[in-house]
Short mmCIF file of C-alpha atoms and ligand atoms in Angstrom, two decimals:
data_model
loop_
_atom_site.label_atom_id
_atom_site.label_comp_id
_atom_site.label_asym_id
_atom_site.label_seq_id
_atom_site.Cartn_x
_atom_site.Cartn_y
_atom_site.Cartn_z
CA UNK A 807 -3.27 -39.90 51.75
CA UNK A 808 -6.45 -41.78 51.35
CA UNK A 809 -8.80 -41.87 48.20
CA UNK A 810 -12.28 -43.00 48.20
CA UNK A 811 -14.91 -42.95 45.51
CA UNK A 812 -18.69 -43.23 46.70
CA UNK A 813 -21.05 -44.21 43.85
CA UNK A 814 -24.48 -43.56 43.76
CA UNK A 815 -27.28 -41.26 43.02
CA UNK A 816 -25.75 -38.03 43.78
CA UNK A 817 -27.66 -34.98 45.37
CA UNK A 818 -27.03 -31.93 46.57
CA UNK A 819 -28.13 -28.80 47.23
CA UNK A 820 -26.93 -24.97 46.23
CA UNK A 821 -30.03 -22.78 46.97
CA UNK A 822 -33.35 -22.39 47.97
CA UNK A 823 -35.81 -24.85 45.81
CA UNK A 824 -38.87 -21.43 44.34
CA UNK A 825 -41.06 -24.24 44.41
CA UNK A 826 -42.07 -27.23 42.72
CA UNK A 827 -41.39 -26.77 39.32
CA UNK A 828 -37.29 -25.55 40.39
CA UNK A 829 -35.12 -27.98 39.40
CA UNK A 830 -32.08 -26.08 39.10
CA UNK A 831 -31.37 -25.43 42.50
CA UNK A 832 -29.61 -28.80 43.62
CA UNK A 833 -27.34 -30.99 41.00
CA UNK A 834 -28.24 -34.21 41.05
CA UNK A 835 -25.82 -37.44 39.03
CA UNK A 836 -28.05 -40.02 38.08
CA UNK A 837 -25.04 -42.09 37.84
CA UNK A 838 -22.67 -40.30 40.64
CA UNK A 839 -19.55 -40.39 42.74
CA UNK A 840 -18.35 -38.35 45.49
CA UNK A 841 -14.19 -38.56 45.42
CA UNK A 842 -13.34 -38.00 49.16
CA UNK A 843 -9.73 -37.51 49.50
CA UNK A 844 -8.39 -37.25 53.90
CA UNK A 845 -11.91 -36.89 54.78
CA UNK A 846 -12.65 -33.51 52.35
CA UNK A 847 -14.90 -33.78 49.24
CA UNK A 848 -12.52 -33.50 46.26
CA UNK A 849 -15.10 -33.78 43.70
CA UNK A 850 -19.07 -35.01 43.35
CA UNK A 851 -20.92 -35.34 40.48
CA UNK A 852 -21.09 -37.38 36.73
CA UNK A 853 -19.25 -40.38 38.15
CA UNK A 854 -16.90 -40.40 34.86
CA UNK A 855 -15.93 -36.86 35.31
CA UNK A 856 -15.22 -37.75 38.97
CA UNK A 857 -13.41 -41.36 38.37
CA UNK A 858 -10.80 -39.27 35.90
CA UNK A 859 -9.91 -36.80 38.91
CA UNK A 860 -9.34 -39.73 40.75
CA UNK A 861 -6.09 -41.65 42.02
CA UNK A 862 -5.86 -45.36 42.87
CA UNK A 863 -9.13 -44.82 45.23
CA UNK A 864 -11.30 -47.43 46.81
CA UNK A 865 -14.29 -47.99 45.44
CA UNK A 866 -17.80 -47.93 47.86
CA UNK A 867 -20.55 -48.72 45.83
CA UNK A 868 -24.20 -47.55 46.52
CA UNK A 869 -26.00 -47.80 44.05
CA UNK A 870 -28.74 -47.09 43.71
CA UNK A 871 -29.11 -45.48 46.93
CA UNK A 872 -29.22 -41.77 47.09
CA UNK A 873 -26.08 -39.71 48.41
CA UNK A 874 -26.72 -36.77 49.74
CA UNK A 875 -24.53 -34.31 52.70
CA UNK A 876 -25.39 -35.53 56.38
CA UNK A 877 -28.66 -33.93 57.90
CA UNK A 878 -27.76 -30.99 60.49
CA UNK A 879 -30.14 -30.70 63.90
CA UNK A 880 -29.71 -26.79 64.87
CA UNK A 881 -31.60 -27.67 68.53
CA UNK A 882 -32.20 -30.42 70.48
CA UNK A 883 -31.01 -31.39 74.12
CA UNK A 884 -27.97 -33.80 75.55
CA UNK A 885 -29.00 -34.63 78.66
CA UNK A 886 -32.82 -35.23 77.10
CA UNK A 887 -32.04 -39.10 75.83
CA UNK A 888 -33.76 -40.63 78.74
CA UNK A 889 -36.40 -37.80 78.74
CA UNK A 890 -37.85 -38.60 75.36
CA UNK A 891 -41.45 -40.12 75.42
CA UNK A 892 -41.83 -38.50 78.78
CA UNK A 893 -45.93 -37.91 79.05
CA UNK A 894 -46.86 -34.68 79.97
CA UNK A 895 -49.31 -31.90 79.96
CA UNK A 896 -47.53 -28.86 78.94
CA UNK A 897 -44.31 -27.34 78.44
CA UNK A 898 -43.67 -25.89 82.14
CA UNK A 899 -45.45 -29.34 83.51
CA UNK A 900 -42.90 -31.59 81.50
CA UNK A 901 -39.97 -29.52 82.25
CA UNK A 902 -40.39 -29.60 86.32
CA UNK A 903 -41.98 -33.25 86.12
CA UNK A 904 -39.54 -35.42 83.80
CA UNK A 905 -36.49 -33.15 82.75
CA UNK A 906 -34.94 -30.83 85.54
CA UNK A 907 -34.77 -33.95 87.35
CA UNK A 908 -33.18 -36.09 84.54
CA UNK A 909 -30.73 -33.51 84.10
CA UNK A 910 -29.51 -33.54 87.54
CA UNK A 911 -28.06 -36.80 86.91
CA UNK A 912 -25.65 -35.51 84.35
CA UNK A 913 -23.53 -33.95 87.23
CA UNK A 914 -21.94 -37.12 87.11
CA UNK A 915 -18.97 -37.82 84.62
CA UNK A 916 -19.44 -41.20 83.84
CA UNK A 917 -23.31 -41.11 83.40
CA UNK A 918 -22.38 -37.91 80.92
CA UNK A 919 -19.93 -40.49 79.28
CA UNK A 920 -22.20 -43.14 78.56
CA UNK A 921 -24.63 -40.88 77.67
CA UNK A 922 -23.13 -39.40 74.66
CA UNK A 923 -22.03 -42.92 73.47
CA UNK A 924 -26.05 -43.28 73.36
CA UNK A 925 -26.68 -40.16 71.95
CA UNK A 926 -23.87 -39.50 69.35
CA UNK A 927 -24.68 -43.28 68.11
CA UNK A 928 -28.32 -41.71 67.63
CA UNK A 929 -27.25 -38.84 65.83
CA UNK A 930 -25.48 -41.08 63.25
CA UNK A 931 -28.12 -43.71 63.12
CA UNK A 932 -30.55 -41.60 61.51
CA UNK A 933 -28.37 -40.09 59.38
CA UNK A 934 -27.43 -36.63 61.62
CA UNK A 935 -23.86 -35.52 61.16
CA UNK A 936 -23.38 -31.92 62.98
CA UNK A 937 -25.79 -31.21 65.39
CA UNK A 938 -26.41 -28.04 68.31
CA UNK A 939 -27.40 -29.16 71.80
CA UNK A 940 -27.72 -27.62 75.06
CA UNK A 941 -25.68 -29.74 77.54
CA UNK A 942 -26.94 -30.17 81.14
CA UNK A 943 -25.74 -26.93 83.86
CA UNK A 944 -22.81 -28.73 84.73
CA UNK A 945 -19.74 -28.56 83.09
CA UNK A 946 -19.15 -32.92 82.94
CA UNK A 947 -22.15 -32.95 80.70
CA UNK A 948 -20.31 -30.54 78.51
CA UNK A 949 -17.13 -32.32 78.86
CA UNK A 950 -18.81 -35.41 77.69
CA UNK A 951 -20.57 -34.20 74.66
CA UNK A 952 -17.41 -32.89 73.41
CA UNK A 953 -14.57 -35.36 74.05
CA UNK A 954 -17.27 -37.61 72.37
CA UNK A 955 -18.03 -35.57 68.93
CA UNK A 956 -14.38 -34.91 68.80
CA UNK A 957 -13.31 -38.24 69.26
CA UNK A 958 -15.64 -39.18 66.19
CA UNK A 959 -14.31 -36.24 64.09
CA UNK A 960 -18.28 -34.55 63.34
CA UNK A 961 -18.80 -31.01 63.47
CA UNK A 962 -20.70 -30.14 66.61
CA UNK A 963 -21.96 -27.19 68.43
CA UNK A 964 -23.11 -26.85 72.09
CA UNK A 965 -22.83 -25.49 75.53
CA UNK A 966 -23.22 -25.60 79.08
CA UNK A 967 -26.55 -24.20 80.20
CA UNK A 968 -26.66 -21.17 82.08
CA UNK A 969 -29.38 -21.18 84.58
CA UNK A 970 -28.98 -20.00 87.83
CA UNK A 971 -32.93 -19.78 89.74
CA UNK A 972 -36.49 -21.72 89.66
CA UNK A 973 -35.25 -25.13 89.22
CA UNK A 974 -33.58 -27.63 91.57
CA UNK A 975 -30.54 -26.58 94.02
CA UNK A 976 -28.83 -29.25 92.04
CA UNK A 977 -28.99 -27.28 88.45
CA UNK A 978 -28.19 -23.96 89.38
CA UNK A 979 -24.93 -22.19 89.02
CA UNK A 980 -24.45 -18.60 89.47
CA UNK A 981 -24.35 -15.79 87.36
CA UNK A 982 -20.08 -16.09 88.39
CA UNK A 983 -19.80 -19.66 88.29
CA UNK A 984 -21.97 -19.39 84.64
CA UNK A 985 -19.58 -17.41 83.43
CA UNK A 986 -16.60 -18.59 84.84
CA UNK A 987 -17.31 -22.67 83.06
CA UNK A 988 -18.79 -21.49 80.02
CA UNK A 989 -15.34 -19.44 79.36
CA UNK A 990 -13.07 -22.34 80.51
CA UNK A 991 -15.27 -24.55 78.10
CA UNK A 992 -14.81 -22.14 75.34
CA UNK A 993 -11.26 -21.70 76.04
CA UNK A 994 -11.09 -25.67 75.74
CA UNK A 995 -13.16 -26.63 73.47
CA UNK A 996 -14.23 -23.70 70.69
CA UNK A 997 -12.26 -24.23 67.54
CA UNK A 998 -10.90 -27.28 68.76
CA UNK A 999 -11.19 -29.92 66.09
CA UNK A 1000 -14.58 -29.32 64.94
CA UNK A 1001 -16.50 -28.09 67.84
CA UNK A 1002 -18.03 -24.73 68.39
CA UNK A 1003 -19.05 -23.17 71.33
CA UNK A 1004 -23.02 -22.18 71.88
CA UNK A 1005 -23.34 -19.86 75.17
CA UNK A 1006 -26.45 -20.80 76.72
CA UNK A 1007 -28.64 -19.11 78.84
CA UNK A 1008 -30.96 -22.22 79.12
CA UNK A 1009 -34.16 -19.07 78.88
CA UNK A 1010 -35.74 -16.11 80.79
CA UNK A 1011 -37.84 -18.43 83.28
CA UNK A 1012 -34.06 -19.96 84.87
CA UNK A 1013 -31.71 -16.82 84.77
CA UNK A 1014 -31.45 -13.97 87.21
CA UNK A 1015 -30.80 -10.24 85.65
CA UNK A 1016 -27.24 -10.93 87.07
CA UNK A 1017 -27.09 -13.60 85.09
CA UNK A 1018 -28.10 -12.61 81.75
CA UNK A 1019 -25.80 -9.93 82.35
CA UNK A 1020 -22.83 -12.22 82.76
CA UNK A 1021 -24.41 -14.31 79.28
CA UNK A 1022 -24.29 -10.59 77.68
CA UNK A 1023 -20.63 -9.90 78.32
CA UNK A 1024 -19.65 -13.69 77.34
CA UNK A 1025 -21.08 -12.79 73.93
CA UNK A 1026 -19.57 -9.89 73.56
CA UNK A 1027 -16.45 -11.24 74.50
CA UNK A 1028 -16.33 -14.01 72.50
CA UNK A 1029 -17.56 -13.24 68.91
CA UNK A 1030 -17.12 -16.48 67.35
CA UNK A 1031 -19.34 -18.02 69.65
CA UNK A 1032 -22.71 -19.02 69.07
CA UNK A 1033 -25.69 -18.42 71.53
CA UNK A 1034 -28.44 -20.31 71.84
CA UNK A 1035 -31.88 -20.21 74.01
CA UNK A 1036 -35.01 -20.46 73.87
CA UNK A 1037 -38.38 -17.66 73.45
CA UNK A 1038 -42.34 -17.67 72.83
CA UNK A 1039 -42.21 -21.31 72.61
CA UNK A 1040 -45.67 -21.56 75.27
CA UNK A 1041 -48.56 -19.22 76.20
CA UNK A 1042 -47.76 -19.86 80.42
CA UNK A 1043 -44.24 -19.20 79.48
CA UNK A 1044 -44.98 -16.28 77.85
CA UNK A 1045 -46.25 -14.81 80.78
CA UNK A 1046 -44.04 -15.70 83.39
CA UNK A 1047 -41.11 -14.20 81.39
CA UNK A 1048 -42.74 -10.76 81.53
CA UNK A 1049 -43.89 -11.29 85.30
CA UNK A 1050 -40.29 -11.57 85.51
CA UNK A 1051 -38.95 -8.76 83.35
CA UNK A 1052 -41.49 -6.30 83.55
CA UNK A 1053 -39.61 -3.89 81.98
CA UNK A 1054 -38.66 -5.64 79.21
CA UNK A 1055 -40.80 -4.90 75.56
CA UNK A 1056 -42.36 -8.12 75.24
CA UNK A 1057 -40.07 -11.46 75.37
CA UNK A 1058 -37.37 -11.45 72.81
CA UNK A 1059 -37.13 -7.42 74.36
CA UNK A 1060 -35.49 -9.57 77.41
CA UNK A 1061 -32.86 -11.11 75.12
CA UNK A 1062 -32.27 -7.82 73.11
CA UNK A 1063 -32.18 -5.97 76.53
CA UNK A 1064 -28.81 -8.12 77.12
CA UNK A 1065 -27.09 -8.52 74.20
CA UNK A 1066 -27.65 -11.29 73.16
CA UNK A 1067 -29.21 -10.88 69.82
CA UNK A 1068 -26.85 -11.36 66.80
CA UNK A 1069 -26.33 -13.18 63.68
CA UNK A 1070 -24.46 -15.93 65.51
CA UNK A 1071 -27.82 -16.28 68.27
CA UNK A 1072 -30.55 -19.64 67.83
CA UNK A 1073 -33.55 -18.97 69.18
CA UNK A 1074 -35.21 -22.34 69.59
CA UNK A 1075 -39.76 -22.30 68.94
CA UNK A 1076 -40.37 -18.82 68.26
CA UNK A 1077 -43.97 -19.86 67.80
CA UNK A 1078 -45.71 -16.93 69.55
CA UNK A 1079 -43.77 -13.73 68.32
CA UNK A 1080 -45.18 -10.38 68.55
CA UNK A 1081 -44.67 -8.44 64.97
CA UNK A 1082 -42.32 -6.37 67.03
CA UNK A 1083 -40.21 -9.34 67.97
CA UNK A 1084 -40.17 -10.20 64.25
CA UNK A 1085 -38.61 -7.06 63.32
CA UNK A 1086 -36.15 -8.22 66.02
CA UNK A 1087 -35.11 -10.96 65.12
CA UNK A 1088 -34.78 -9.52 61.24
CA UNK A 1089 -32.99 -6.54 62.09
CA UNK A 1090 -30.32 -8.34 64.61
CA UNK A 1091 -29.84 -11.51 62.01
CA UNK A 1092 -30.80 -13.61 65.46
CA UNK A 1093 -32.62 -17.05 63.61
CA UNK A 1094 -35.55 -18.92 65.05
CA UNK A 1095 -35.65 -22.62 64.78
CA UNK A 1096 -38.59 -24.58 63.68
CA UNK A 1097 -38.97 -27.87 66.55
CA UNK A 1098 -41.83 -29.95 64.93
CA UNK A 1099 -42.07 -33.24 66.98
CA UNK A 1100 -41.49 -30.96 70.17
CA UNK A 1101 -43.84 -27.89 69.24
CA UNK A 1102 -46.76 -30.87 68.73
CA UNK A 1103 -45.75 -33.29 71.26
CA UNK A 1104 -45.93 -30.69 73.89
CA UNK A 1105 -48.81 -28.77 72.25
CA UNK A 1106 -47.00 -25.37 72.15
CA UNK A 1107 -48.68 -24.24 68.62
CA UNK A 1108 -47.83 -23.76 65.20
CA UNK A 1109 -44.85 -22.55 63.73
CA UNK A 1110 -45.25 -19.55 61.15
CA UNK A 1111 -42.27 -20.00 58.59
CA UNK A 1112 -44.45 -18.49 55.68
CA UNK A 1113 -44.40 -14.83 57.98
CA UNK A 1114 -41.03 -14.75 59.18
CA UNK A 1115 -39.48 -15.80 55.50
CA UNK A 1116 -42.18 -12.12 54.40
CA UNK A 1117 -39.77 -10.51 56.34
CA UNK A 1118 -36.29 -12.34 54.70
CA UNK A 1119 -35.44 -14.31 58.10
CA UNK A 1120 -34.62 -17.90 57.85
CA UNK A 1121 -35.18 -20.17 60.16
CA UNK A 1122 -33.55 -23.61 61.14
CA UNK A 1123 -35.51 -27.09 61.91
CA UNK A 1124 -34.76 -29.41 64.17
CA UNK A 1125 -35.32 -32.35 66.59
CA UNK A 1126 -35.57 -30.74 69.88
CA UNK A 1127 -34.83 -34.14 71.42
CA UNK A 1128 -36.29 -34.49 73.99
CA UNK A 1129 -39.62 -32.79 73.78
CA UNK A 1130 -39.43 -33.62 70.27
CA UNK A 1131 -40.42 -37.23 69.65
CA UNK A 1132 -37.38 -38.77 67.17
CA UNK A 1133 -34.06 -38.50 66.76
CA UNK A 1134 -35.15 -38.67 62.47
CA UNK A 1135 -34.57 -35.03 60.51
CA UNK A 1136 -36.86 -37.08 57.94
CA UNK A 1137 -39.79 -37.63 60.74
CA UNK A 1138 -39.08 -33.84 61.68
CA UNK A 1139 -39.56 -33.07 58.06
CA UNK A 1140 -42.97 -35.13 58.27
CA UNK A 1141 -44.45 -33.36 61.32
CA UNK A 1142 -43.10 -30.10 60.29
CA UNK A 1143 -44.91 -30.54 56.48
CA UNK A 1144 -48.10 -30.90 58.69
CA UNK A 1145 -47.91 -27.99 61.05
CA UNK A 1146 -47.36 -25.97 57.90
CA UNK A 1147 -50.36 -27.71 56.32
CA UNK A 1148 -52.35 -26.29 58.98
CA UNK A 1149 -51.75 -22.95 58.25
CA UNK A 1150 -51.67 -23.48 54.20
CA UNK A 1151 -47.87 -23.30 54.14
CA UNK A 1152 -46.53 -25.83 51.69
CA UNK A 1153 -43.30 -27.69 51.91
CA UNK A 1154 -41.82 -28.95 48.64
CA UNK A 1155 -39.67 -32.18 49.48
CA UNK A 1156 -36.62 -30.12 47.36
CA UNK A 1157 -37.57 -27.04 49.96
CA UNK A 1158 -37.38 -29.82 52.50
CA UNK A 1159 -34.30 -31.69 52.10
CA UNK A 1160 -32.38 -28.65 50.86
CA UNK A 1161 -33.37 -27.17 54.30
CA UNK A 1162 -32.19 -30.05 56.64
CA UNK A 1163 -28.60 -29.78 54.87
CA UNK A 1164 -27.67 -26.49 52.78
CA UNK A 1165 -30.36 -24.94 54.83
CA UNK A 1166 -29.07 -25.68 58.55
CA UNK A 1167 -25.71 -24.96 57.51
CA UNK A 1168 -26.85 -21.66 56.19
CA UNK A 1169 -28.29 -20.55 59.31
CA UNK A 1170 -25.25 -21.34 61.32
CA UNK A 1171 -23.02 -19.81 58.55
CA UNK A 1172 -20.73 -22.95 58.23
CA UNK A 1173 -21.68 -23.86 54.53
CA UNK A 1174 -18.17 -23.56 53.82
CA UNK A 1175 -17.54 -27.21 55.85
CA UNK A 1176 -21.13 -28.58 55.83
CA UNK A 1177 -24.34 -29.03 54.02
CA UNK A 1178 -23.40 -29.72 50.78
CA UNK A 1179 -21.34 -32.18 48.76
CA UNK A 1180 -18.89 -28.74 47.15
CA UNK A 1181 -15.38 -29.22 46.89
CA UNK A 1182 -13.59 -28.84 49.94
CA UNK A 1183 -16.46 -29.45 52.11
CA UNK A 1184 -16.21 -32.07 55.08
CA UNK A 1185 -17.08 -35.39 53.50
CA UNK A 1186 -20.32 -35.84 55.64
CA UNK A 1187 -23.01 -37.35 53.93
CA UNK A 1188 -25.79 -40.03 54.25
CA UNK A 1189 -27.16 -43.04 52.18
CA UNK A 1190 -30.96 -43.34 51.59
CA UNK A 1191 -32.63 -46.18 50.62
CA UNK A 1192 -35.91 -45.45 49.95
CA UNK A 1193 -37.26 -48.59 49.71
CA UNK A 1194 -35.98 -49.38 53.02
CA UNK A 1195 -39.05 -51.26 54.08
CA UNK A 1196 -41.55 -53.55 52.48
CA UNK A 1197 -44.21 -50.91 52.73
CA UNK A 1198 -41.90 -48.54 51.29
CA UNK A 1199 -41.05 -50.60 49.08
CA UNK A 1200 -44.66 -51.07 47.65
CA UNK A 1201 -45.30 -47.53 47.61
CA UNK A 1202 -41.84 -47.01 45.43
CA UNK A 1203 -43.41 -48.89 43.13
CA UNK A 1204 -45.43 -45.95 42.01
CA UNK A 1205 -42.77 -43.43 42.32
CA UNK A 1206 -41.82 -41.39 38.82
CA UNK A 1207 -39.47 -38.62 39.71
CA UNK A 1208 -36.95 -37.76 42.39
CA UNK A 1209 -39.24 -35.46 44.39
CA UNK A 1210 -41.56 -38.15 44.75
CA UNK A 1211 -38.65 -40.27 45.90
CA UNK A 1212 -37.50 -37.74 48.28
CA UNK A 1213 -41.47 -36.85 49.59
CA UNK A 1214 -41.61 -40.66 49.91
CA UNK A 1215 -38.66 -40.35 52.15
CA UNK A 1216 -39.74 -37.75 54.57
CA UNK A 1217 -43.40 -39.29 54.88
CA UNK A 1218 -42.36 -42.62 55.59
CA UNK A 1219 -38.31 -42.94 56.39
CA UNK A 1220 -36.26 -42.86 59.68
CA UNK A 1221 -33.11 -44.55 60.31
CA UNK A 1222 -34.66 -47.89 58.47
CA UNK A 1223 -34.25 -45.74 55.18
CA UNK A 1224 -30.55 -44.60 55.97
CA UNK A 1225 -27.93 -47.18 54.91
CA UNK A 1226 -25.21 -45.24 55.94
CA UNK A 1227 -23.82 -42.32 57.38
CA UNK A 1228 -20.45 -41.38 56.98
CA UNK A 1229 -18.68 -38.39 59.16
CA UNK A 1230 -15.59 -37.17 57.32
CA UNK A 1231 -15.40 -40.12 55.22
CA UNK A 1232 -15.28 -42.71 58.20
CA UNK A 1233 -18.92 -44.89 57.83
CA UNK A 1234 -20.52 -44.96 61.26
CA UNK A 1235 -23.08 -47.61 60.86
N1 GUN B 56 -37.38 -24.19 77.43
C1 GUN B 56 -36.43 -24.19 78.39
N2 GUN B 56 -35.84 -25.39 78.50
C2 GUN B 56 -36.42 -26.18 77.57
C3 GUN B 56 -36.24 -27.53 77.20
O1 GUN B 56 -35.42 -28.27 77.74
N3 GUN B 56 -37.04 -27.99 76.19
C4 GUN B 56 -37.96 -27.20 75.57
N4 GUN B 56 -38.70 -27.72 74.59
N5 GUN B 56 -38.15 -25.94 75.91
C5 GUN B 56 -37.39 -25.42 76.89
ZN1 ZN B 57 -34.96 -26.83 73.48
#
């Protein structure tokens, strides 16, 4: 049995932030501890109260760095690390130019391997601790991502994309074969440590009827699972989906037509959604996610969070890695503070940083282990130093309250402002 006490600034969220004036929606320990006994959060809080619960524990001191639970990515792509920065005109351009191609190197197992030691090693760098990624079509990139999270104990969700038509020979399965891996990988790898299993139908433009068929009777099948895939994330895509299914209601009508809506199902973008599609998604529990860096980078349009949270759905945010331009949940929380902006949404920076924890783990209903610093949770959590650089620094000078400190953070921090990560207790940096 191993005891360690973390002392710090501790933060953490429980609900929502109503807006700028709510400050009793996170607990936050001026002077703090974390006790983290075998990896699990024993206690968090006034760092007396915690030191008295505590055995003969190593001490990790902090101060006066923030602690806070590990930022959680609900969508961003494996096989996308050497894709990242790729120039571009638009979403179907970039995909057939830069990343079908990348991808088809991921057939290989040791590329896959290596890989993931790049990509996990991201993750942690800036602070990431569970994240949900589409692997490449073939089952070694799978393989990879997941003997890799396991092997460094996080919480990780992802899947083997199904796609079996307009792409290269060299990424297409079949709606058999499709089926066939993503069961075996489920069979392997769901529930497994802490992996979870995200069947996923890479999106409408890459799988026959056939297909989506066999991704309908997967989720059925296997309940646990998540599903992931993507919808009204670009006006050309838009239409080629219904040139495709003509029968279908409108986009998301494809998804619904196959069973694939539930409360377990990401849909990644959702930028261009019909009101009917809205009700959709609200009446099936199915949650969008918000991809800042990505939705400007490849100039898809503007997010509505304001509209969909009228009608009680929450979304996720995330990276999108790589169409999205940083592996940082704090630069996604930049960009995606802007897009709002631009459509007079505001983002508090309690909203904010409540979302990219307690938030994310909300949507993929695993609060229980992540996304907070509650008894019994994982111990996943990262350091921030706000004054990580000397321009930081300078502008810390002027800084009077913690929501200034954490605004400061998401305007101005990346990895440079996170001193540490730690996955289950373990430090990674
Ligand atoms: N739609 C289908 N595949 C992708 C992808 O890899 N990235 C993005 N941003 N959108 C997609
Ligand atoms: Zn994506």
């Amino acid at each position: 049995m191993s005891e360690t006490i973390f002392l710090g600034r501790v933060l953490s969220f429980d609900r929502r932030c109503a807006g700028a004036g709510d400050e009793t929606a996170f607990t936050y320990e001026e002077d703090g501890a974390v006790l983290v006994r075998d990896g699990r959060i024993i206690a968090a809080g006034a760092a007396e109260a915690v030191r008295r619960q505590a055995g003969a524990a190593q001490v990790v001191d902090h101060r006066p760095h923030l602690i806070m639970p590990g930022f959680i990515d609900t969508h961003l792509h494996f096989p996308q690390v050497q894709v990242l920065a790729s120039w571009g005109a638009d979403l179907l351009d970039w995909l057939n130019t830069y990343t079908f191609p990348e991808e088809l190197r991921f057939a290989d197992a040791a590329h896959s391997a290596r890989m993931a030691g790049g990509f996990y090693d991201g993750l942690t760098n800036h602070g990431t601790t569970t994240a949900v990624a589409y692997c490449s079509v073939h089952s070694e990139s799978a393989e990879a991502y997941f003997a890799e999270g396991h092997k460094r104990g996080m919480c990780m969700i992802g899947g083997k994309v199904m796609m079996d038509c307009h792409a290269p020979e060299g990424l297409l399965d079949t709606p058999q074969k499709s089926y066939d891996e993503s069961l075996d990988l489920i069979g392997k790898w769901h529930g497994t440590g802490r992996m979870h299993y995200a069947i996923s139908p890479r999106f409408a433009l890459t799988s026959s009827p056939e297909q989506l068929e066999a991704a309908g009777a997967l989720v059925r099948e296997n309940p646990t699972c998540f599903m992931q895939t993507h919808v009204d994330e670009n006006v050309d895509e838009i239409a080629r989906a219904k040139e495709l299914y003509p029968s279908a209601k409108d986009y998301l009508g494809i998804y619904e037509d196959y069973g694939l809506l539930n409360e377990r199902a990401l849909l990644g973008h959702c930028i261009h959604l019909t009101e009917r599609e809205v009700g959709v998604m609200a009446e099936t529990g199915a949650a969008p996610v918000f991809c800042p860096t990505s939705n400007l980078f490849l100039g898809s349009g503007l997010f509505d969070e304001a509209s969909l949270r009228a009608k009680g759905i929450e979304s996720g945010i995330a990276t999108d890695i790589g169409g999205g331009t940083s592996y940082s949940m704090l630069q996604t929380l930049n960009e995606g503070y802007k897009v709002l902006q631009l459509q007079q949404q505001q983002m508090h920076p309690y909203t904010a940083f409540d979302w990219i924890t307690r938030g994310n783990a909300e949507v993929l209903g695993l609060r229980d282990d992540i996304g907070t610093l509650e008894a019994g949770s994982a111990a996943d959590m990262v350091v921030l130093d706000a004054g990580a650089t000397p321009e930081m620094r300078l502008r810390q000078e002027r800084v009077e309250s913690l929501a200034e400190e954490l605004f400061l953070l998401m305007i101005m921090g990346d990895d440079r402002a996170v001193a540490q990560t730690y996955v289950a207790g373990v430090a990674q940096k």
